[in-house]
mmCIF file of C-alpha atoms in Angstrom:
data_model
loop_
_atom_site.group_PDB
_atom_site.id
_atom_site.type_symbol
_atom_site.label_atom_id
_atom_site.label_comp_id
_atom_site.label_asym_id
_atom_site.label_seq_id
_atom_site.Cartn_x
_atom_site.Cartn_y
_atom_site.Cartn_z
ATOM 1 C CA UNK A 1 8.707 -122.260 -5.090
ATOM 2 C CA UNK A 2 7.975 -123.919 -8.562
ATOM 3 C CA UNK A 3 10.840 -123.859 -11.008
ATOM 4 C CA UNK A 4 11.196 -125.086 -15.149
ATOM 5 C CA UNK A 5 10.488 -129.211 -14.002
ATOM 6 C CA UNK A 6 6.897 -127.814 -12.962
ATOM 7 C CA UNK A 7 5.008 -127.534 -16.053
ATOM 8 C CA UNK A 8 6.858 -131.171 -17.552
ATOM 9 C CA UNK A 9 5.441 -132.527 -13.802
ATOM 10 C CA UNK A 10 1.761 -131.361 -14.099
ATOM 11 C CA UNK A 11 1.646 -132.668 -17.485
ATOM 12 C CA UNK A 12 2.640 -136.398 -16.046
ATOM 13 C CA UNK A 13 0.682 -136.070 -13.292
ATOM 14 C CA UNK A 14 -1.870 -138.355 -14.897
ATOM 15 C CA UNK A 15 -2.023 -141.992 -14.680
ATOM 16 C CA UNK A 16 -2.263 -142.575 -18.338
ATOM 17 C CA UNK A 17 -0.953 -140.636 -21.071
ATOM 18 C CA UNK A 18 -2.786 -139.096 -23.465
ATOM 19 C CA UNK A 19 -2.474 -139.211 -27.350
ATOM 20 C CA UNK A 20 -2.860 -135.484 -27.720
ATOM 21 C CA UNK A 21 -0.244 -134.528 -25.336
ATOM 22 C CA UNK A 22 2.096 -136.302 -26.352
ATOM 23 C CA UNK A 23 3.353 -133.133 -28.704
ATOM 24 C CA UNK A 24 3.506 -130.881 -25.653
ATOM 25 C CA UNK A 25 5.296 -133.525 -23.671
ATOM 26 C CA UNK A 26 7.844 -133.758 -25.983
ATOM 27 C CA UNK A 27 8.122 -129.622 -26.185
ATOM 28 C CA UNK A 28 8.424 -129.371 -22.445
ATOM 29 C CA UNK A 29 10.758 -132.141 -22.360
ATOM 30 C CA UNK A 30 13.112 -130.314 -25.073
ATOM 31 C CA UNK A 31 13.117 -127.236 -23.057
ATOM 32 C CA UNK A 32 14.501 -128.420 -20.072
ATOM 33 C CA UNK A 33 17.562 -127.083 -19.112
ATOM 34 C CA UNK A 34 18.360 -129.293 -15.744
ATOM 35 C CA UNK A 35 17.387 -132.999 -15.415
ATOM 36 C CA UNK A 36 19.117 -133.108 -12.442
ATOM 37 C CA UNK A 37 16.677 -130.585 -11.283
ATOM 38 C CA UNK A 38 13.697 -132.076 -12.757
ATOM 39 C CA UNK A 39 14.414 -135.829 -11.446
ATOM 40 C CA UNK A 40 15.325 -134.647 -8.157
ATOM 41 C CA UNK A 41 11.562 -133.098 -8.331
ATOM 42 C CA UNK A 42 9.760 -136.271 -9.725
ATOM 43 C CA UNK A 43 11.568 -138.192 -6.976
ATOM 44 C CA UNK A 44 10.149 -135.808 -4.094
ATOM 45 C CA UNK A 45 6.860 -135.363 -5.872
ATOM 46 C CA UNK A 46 6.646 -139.607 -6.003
ATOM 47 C CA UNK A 47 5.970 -138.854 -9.898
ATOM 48 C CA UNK A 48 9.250 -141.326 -11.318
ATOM 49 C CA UNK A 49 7.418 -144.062 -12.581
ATOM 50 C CA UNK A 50 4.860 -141.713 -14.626
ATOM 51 C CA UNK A 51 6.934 -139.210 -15.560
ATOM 52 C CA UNK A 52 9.397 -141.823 -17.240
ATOM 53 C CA UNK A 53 5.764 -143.469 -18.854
ATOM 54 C CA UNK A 54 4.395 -140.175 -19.801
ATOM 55 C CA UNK A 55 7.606 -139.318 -21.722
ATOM 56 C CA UNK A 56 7.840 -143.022 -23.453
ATOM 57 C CA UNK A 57 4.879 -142.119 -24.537
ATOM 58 C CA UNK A 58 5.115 -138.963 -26.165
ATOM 59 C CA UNK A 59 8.891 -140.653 -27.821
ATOM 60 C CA UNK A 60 10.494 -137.545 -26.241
ATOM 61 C CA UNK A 61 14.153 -137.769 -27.227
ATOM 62 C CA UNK A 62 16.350 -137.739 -23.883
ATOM 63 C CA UNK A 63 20.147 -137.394 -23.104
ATOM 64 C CA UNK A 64 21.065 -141.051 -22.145
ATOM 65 C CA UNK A 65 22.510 -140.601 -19.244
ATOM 66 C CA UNK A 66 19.074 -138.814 -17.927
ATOM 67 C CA UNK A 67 16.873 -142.304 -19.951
ATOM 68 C CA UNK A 68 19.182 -144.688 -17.692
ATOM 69 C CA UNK A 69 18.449 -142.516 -14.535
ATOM 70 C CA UNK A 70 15.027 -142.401 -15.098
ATOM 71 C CA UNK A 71 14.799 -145.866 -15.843
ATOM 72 C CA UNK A 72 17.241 -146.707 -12.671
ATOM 73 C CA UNK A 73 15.059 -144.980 -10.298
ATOM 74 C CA UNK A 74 11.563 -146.425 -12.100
ATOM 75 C CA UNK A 75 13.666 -149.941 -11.477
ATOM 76 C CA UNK A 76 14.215 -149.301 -7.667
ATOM 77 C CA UNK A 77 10.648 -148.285 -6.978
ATOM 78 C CA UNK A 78 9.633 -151.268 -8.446
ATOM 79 C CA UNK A 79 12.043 -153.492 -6.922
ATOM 80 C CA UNK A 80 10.990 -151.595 -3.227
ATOM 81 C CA UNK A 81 7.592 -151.696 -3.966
ATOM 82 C CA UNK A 82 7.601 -155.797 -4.752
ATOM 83 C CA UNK A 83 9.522 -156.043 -1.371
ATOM 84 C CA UNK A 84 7.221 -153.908 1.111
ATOM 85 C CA UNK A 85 3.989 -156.341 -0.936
ATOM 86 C CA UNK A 86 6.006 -159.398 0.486
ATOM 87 C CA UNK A 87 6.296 -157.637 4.301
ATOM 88 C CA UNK A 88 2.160 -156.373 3.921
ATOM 89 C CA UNK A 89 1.390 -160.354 3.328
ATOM 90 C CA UNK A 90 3.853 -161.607 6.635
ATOM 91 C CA UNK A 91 1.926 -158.697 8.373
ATOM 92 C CA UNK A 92 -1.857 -159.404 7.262
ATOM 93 C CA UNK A 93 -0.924 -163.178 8.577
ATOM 94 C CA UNK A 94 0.643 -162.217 11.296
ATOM 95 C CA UNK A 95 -2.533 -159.844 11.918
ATOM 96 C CA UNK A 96 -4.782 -163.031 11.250
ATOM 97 C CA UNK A 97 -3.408 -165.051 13.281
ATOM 98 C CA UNK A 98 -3.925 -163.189 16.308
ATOM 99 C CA UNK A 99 -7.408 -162.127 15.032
ATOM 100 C CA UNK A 100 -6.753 -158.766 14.574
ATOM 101 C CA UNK A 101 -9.059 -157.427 11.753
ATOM 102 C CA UNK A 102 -7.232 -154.760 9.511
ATOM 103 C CA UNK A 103 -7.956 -152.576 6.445
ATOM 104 C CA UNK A 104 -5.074 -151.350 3.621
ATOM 105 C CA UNK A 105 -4.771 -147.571 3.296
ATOM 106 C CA UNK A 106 -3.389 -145.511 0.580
ATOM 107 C CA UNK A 107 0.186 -146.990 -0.777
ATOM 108 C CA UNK A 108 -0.434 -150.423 -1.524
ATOM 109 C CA UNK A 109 -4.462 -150.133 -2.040
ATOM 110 C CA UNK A 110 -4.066 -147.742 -4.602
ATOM 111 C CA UNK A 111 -1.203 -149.167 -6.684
ATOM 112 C CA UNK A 112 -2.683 -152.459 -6.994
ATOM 113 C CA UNK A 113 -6.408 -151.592 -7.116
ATOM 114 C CA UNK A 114 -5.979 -148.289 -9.267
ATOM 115 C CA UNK A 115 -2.654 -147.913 -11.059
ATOM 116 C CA UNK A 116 -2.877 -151.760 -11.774
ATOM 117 C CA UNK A 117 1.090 -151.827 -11.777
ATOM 118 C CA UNK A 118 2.620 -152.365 -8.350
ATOM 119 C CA UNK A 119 5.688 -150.026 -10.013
ATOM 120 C CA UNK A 120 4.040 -147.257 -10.861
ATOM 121 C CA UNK A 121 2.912 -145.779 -7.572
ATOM 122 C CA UNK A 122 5.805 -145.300 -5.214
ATOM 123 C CA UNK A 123 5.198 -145.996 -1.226
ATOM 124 C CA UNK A 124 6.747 -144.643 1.550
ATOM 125 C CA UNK A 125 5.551 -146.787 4.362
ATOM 126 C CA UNK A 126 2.718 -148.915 4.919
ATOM 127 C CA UNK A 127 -0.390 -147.513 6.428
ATOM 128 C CA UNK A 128 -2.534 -150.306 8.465
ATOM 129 C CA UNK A 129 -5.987 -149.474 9.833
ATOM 130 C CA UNK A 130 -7.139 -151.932 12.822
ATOM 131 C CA UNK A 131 -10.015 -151.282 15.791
ATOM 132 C CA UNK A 132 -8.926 -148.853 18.188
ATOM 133 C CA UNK A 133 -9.147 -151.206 21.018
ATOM 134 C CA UNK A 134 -6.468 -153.535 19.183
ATOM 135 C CA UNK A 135 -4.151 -150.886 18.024
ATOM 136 C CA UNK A 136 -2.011 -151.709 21.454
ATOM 137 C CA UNK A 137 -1.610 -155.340 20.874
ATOM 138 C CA UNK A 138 -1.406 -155.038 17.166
ATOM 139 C CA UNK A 139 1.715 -153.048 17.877
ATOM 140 C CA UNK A 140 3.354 -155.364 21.139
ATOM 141 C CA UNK A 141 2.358 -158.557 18.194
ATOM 142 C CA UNK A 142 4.508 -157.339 15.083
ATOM 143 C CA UNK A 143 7.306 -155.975 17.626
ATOM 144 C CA UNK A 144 7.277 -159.808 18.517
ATOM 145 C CA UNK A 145 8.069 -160.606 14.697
ATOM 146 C CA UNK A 146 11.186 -158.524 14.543
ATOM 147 C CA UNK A 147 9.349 -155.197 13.678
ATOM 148 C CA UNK A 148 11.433 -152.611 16.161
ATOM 149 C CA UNK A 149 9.946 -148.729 16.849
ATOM 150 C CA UNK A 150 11.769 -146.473 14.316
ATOM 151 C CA UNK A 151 14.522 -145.149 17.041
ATOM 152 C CA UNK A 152 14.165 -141.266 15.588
ATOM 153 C CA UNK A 153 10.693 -141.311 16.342
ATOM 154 C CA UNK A 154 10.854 -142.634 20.204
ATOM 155 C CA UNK A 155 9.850 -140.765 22.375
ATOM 156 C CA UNK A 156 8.088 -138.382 20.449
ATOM 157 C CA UNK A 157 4.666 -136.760 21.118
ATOM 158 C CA UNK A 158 2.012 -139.521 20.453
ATOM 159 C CA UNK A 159 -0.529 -139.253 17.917
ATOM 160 C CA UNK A 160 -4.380 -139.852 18.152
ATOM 161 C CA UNK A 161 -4.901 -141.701 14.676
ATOM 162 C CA UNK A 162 -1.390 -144.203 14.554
ATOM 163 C CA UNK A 163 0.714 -145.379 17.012
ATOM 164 C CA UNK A 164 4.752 -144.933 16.954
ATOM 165 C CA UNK A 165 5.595 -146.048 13.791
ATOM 166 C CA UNK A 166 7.359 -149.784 13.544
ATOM 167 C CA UNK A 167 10.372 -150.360 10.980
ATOM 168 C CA UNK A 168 12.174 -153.807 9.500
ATOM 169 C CA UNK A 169 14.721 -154.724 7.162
ATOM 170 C CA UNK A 170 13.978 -157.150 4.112
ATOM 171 C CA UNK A 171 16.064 -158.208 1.666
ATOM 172 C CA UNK A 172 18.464 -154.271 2.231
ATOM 173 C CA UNK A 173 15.266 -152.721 1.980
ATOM 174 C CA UNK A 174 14.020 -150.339 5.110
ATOM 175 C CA UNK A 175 10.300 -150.946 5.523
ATOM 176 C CA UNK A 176 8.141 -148.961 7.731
ATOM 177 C CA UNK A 177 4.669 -149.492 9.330
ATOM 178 C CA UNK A 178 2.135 -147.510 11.206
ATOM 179 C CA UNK A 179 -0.648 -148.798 12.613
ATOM 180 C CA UNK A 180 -3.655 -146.758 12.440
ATOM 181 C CA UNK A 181 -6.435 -146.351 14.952
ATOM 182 C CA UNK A 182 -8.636 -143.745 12.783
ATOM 183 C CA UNK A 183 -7.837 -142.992 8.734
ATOM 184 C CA UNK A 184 -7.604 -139.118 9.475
ATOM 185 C CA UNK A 185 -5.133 -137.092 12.021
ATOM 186 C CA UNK A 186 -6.244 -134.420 13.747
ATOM 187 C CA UNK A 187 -5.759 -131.402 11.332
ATOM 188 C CA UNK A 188 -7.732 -133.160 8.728
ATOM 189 C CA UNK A 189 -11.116 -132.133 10.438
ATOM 190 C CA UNK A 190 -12.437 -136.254 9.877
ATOM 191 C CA UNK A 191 -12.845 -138.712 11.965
ATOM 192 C CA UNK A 192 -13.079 -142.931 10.087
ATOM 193 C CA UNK A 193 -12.238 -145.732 12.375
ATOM 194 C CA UNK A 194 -12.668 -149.415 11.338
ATOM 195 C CA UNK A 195 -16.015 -149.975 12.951
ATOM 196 C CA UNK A 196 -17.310 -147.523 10.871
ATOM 197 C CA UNK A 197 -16.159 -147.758 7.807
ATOM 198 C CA UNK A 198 -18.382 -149.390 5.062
ATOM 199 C CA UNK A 199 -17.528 -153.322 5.450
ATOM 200 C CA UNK A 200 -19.500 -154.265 2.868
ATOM 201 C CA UNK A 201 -18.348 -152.036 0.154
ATOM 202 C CA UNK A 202 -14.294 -152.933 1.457
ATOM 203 C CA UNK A 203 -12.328 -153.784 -1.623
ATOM 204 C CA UNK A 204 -9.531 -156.450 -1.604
ATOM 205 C CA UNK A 205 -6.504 -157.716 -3.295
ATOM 206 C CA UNK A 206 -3.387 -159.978 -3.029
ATOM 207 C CA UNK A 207 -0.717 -158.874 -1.228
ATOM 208 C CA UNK A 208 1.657 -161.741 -1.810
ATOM 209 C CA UNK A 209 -0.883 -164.977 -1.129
ATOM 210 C CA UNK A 210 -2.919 -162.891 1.445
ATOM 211 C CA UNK A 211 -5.963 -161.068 1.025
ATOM 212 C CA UNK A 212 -5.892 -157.558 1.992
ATOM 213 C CA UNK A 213 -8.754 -154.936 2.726
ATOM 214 C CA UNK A 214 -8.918 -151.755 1.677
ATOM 215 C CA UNK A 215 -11.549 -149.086 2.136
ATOM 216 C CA UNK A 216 -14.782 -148.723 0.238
ATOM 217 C CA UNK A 217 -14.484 -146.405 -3.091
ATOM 218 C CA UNK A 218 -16.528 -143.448 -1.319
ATOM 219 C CA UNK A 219 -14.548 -143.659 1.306
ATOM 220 C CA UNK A 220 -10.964 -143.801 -0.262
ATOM 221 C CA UNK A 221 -11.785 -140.849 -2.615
ATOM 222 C CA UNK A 222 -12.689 -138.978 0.805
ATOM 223 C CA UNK A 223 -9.451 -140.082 2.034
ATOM 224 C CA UNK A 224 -7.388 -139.594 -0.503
ATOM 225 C CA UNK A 225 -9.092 -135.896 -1.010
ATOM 226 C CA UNK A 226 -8.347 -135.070 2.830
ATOM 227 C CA UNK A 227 -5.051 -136.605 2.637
ATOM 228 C CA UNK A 228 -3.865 -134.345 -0.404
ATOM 229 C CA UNK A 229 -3.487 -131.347 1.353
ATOM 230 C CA UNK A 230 -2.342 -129.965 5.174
ATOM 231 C CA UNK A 231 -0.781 -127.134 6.794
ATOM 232 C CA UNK A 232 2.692 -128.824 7.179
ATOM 233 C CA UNK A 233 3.433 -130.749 4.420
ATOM 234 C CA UNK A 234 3.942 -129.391 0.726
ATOM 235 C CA UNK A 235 1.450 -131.113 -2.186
ATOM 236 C CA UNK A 236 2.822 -133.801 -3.584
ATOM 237 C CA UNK A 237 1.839 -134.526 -7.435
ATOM 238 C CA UNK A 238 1.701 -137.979 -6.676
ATOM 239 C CA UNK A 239 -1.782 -137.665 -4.605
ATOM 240 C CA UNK A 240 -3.340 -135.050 -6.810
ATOM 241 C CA UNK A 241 -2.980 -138.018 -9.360
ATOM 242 C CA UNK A 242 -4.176 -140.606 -6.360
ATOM 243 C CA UNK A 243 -7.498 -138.334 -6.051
ATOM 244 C CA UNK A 244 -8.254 -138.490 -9.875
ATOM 245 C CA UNK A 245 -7.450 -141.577 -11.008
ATOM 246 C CA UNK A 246 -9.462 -143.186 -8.022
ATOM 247 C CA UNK A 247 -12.096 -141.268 -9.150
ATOM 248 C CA UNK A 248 -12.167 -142.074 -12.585
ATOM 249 C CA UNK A 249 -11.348 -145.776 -11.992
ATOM 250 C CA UNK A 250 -14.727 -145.955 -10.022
ATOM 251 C CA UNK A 251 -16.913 -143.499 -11.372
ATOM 252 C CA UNK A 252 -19.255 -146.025 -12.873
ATOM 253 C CA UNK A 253 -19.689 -147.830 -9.501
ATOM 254 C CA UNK A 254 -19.532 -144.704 -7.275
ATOM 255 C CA UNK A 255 -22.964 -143.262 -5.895
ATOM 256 C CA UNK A 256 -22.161 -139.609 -6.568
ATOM 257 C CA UNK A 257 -25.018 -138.452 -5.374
ATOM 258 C CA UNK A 258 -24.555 -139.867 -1.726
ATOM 259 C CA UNK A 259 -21.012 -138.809 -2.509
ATOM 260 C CA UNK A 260 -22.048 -135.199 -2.546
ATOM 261 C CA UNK A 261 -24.373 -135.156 0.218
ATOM 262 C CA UNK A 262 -21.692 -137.040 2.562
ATOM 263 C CA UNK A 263 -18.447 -136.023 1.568
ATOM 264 C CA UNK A 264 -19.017 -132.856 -0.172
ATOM 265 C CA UNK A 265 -14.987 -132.261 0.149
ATOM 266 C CA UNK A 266 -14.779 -134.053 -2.808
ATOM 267 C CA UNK A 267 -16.746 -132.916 -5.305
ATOM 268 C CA UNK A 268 -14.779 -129.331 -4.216
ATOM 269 C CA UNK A 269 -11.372 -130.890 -4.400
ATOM 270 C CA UNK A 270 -11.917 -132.307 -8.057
ATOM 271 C CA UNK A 271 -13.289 -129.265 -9.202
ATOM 272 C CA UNK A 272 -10.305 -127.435 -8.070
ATOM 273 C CA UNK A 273 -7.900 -130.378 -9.285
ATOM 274 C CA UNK A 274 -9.577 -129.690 -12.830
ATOM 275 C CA UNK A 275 -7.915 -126.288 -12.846
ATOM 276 C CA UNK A 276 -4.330 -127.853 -12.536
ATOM 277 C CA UNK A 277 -5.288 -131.251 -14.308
ATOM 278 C CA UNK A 278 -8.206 -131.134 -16.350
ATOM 279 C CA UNK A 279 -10.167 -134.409 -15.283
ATOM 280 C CA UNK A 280 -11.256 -137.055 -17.249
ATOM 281 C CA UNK A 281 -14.641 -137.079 -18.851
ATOM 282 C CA UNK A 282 -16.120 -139.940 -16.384
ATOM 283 C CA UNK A 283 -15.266 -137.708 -13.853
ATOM 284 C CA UNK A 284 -15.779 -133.933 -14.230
ATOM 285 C CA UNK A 285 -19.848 -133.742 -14.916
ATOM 286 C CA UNK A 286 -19.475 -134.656 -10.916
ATOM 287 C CA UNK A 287 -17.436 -131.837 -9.977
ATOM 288 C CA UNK A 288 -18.511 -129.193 -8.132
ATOM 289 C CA UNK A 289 -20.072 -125.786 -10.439
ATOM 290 C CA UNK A 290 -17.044 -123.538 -9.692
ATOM 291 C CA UNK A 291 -17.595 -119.923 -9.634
ATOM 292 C CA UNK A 292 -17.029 -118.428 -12.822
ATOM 293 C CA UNK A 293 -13.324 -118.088 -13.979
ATOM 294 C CA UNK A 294 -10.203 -119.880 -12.143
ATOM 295 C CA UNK A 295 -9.125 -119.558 -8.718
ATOM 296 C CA UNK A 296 -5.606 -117.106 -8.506
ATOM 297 C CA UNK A 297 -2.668 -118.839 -7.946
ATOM 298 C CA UNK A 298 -3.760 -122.663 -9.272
ATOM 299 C CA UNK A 299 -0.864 -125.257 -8.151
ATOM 300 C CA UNK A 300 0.759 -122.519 -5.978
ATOM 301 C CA UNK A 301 1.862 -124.407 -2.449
ATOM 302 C CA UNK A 302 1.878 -122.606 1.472
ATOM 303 C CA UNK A 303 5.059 -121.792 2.296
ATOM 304 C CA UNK A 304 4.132 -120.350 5.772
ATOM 305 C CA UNK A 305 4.279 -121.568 9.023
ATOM 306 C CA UNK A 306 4.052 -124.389 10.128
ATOM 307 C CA UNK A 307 6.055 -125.043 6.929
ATOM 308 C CA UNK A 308 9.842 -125.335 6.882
ATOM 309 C CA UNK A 309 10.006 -124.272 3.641
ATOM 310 C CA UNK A 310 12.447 -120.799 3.031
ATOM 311 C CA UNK A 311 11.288 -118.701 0.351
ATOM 312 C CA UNK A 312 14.712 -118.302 -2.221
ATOM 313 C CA UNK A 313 17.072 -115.173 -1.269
ATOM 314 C CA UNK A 314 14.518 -114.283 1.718
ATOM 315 C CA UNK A 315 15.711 -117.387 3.783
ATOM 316 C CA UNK A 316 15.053 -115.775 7.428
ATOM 317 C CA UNK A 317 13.043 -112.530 7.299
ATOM 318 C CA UNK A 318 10.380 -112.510 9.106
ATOM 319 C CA UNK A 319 8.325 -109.918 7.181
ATOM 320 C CA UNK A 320 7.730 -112.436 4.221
ATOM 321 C CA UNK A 321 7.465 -115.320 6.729
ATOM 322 C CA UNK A 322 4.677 -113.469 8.190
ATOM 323 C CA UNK A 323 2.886 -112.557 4.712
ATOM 324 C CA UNK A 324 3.244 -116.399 3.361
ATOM 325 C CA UNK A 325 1.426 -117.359 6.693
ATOM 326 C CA UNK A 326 -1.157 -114.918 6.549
ATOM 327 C CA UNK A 327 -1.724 -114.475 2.872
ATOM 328 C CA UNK A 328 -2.044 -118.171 1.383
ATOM 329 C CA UNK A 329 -2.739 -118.567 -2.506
ATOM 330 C CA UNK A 330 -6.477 -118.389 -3.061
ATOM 331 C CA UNK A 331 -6.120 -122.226 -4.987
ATOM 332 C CA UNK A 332 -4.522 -123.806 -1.713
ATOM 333 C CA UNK A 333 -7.274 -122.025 0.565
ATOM 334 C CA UNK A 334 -9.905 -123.242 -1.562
ATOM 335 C CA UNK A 335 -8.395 -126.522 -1.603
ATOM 336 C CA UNK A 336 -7.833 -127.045 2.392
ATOM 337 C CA UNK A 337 -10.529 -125.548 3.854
ATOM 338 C CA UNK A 338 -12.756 -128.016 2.641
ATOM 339 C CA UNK A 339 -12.496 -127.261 -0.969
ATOM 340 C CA UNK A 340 -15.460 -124.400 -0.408
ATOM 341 C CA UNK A 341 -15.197 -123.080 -3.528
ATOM 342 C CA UNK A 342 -17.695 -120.769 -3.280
ATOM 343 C CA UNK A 343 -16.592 -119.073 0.113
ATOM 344 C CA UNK A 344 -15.331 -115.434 -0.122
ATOM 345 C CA UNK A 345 -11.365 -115.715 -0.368
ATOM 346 C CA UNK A 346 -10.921 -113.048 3.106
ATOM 347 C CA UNK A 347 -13.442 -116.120 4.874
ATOM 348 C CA UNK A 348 -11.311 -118.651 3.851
ATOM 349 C CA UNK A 349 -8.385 -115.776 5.147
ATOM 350 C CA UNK A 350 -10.312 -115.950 8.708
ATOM 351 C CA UNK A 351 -10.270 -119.522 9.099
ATOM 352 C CA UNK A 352 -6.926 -119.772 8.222
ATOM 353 C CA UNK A 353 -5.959 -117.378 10.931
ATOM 354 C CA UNK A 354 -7.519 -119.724 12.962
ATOM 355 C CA UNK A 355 -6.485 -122.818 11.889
ATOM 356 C CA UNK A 356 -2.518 -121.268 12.705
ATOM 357 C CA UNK A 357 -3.746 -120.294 16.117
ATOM 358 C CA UNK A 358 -4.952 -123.862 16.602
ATOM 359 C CA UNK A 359 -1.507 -125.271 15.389
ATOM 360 C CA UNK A 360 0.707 -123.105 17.538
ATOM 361 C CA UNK A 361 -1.818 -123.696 20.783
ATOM 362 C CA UNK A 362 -1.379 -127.710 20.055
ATOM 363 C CA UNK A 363 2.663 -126.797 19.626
ATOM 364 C CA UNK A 364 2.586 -125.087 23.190
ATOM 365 C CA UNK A 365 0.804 -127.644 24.393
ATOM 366 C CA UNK A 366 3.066 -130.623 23.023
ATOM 367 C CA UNK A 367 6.145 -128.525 24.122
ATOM 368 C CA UNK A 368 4.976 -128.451 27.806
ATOM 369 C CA UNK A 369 3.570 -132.177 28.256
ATOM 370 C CA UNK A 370 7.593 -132.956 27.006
ATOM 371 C CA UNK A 371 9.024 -130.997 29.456
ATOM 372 C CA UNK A 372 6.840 -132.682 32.470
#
């Protein structure tokens, strides 16, 4: 469900402001009614840091007690953010000295090769791609430097593309790491390990004295397109603005025509980004020719199943648990099923009804290889 905070979200949900909204920034910022509401939102959405910039920008007059909360929770990621660079640069040496090759995905890539400003882009964990046949002794190697499994998560069903994920503490802050063997799990329909991803377009930067990898720009922008959206996991803001301002911070350099032909998902998921967040001008002659007129329903989320999201006052019924599953919003079809926006919406319908029969087989499944 989107309340008020969504339309003051969208609007930061670029990575730099823009002169001419600053007006309607400032509007949307006057009419809302509940900042509690609204920074409780930005915090899920990972949108702090902008949202705080955005509205800076546009000199949006604030109650004070919402400036210092938005500037106390700006502070923190910033603080967090330093402190999981400093862990990333004991792991890459760690990593190099047992000559264990390994590429950077998504968190700390993107804030310092994209957003330029390790604040701005709030991390959850730290994503580490290394060879399949190393993943093993990667793992058994950083659980020798005081990295310990993440207790909730023993013993849970194991995943093809990252082990169990590993967890430290450094200076009071909780840091945790999964090491990948492929970029993409299996509902993302992709397959990247390390040996095939495009060593000699690999970008780097510093993480704390080290020099870290990250993937190509092709292949990040495929990535970060297939990581946007999945059947259990609500959007987050934060990656729609992941998706465009990687693309716009290498559209010069970017080969959009072997873009198209190889990962046509993204040409499909900026066009349908442009109808929530109109793209910058680098960037949207190479989005995909849309149909004519908008997709129904742009920036509406899945709330069905596999979702644990309860839809307000119908917490329980099964009718409209039923309907959200089986009736998505024609903008999140469009977007997950390989951003085809020119598919019929009742094909897209049919290969969602197959996609949910896939996820409850792999649930069966899971269920009875725990109870062997």
């Amino acid at each position: 469900m989107r309340g008020a905070w969504h339309p003051l979200l969208v609007r930061c949900a670029r990575l730099r402001p823009r002169a001419e909204d600053a007006e309607e920034t400032d509007r949307l910022a006057k009419a809302c009614d509940d900042w509690d509401d609204l920074i409780r939102q930005a915090e899920l959405h990972g949108l702090t840091p902008l949202v705080r910039r955005h509205l800076d920008a546009a000199d949006a007059h604030l109650p004070k007690r919402v400036a210092r909360a938005l500037g106390a929770c700006t502070a923190r990621h910033r603080l967090t953010n330093e402190v999981r660079f400093r862990v990333l640069g004991q792991i890459l040496r760690i990593l190099e000295s047992a000559r264990i090759p390994v590429v950077v995905l998504k968190g700390p890539s993107l804030a310092a090769l994209v957003y330029g400003d390790v604040g701005l882009r709030p991390m959850r964990d730290l994503d580490l791609l290394v060879p399949r046949r190393d993943a093993d002794r990667a793992q058994s190697v950083l659980q020798q430097h005081d990295f310990a499994i993440v207790e909730e998560c023993r013993g849970a069903v194991p995943l093809d593309h990252h082990l169990t994920p590993l967890s430290t503490e450094s200076e009071g802050v909780h840091v945790v790491v999964e090491i990948h063997r492929q970029v993409f799990g299996d509902i993302n329909r992709a397959t990247l390990e390390l040996e095939e991803t495009a060593h000699e377009e690999w970008l780097t930067f510093d993480a704390h004295g080290m020099r870290a990898r990250a993937l190509g720009p092709a292949q990040m922008l495929w990535h970060l397109c297939h990581h946007l959206v999945d059947l259990y996991q609500p959007i987050r803001l934060i990656s729609v603005v992941d998706v465009v301002a990687s693309a716009e911070r290498f559209a010069e350099v970017l080969d959009w025509r072997r873009i198209a032909n190889d990962y046509p998902v993204v040409a499909g998921t900026l066009a349908l980004l442009d109808e929530l967040v109109p793209l910058p001008p680098s960037v949207a002659p190479h989005a995909r020719a849309r149909r004519p007129g908008r997709s129904r329903d742009v920036g509406v989320d899945y709330t069905g199943w596999p979702r644990r999201i309860a839809r307000a006052g119908c917490a329980g019924r099964l009718t409209d648990r039923v309907r959200d599953t089986l009736r998505p919003p024609e903008w999140w079809l469009r977007l997950y099923y390989d951003a085809d926006v020119a598919a019929s919406r009742w094909r897209l319908m049919l290969r969602h009804a197959r996609a949910i029969c896939g996820a409850a087989a792999r649930r069966v499944k899971a269920r009875a290889s725990t109870s062997l």
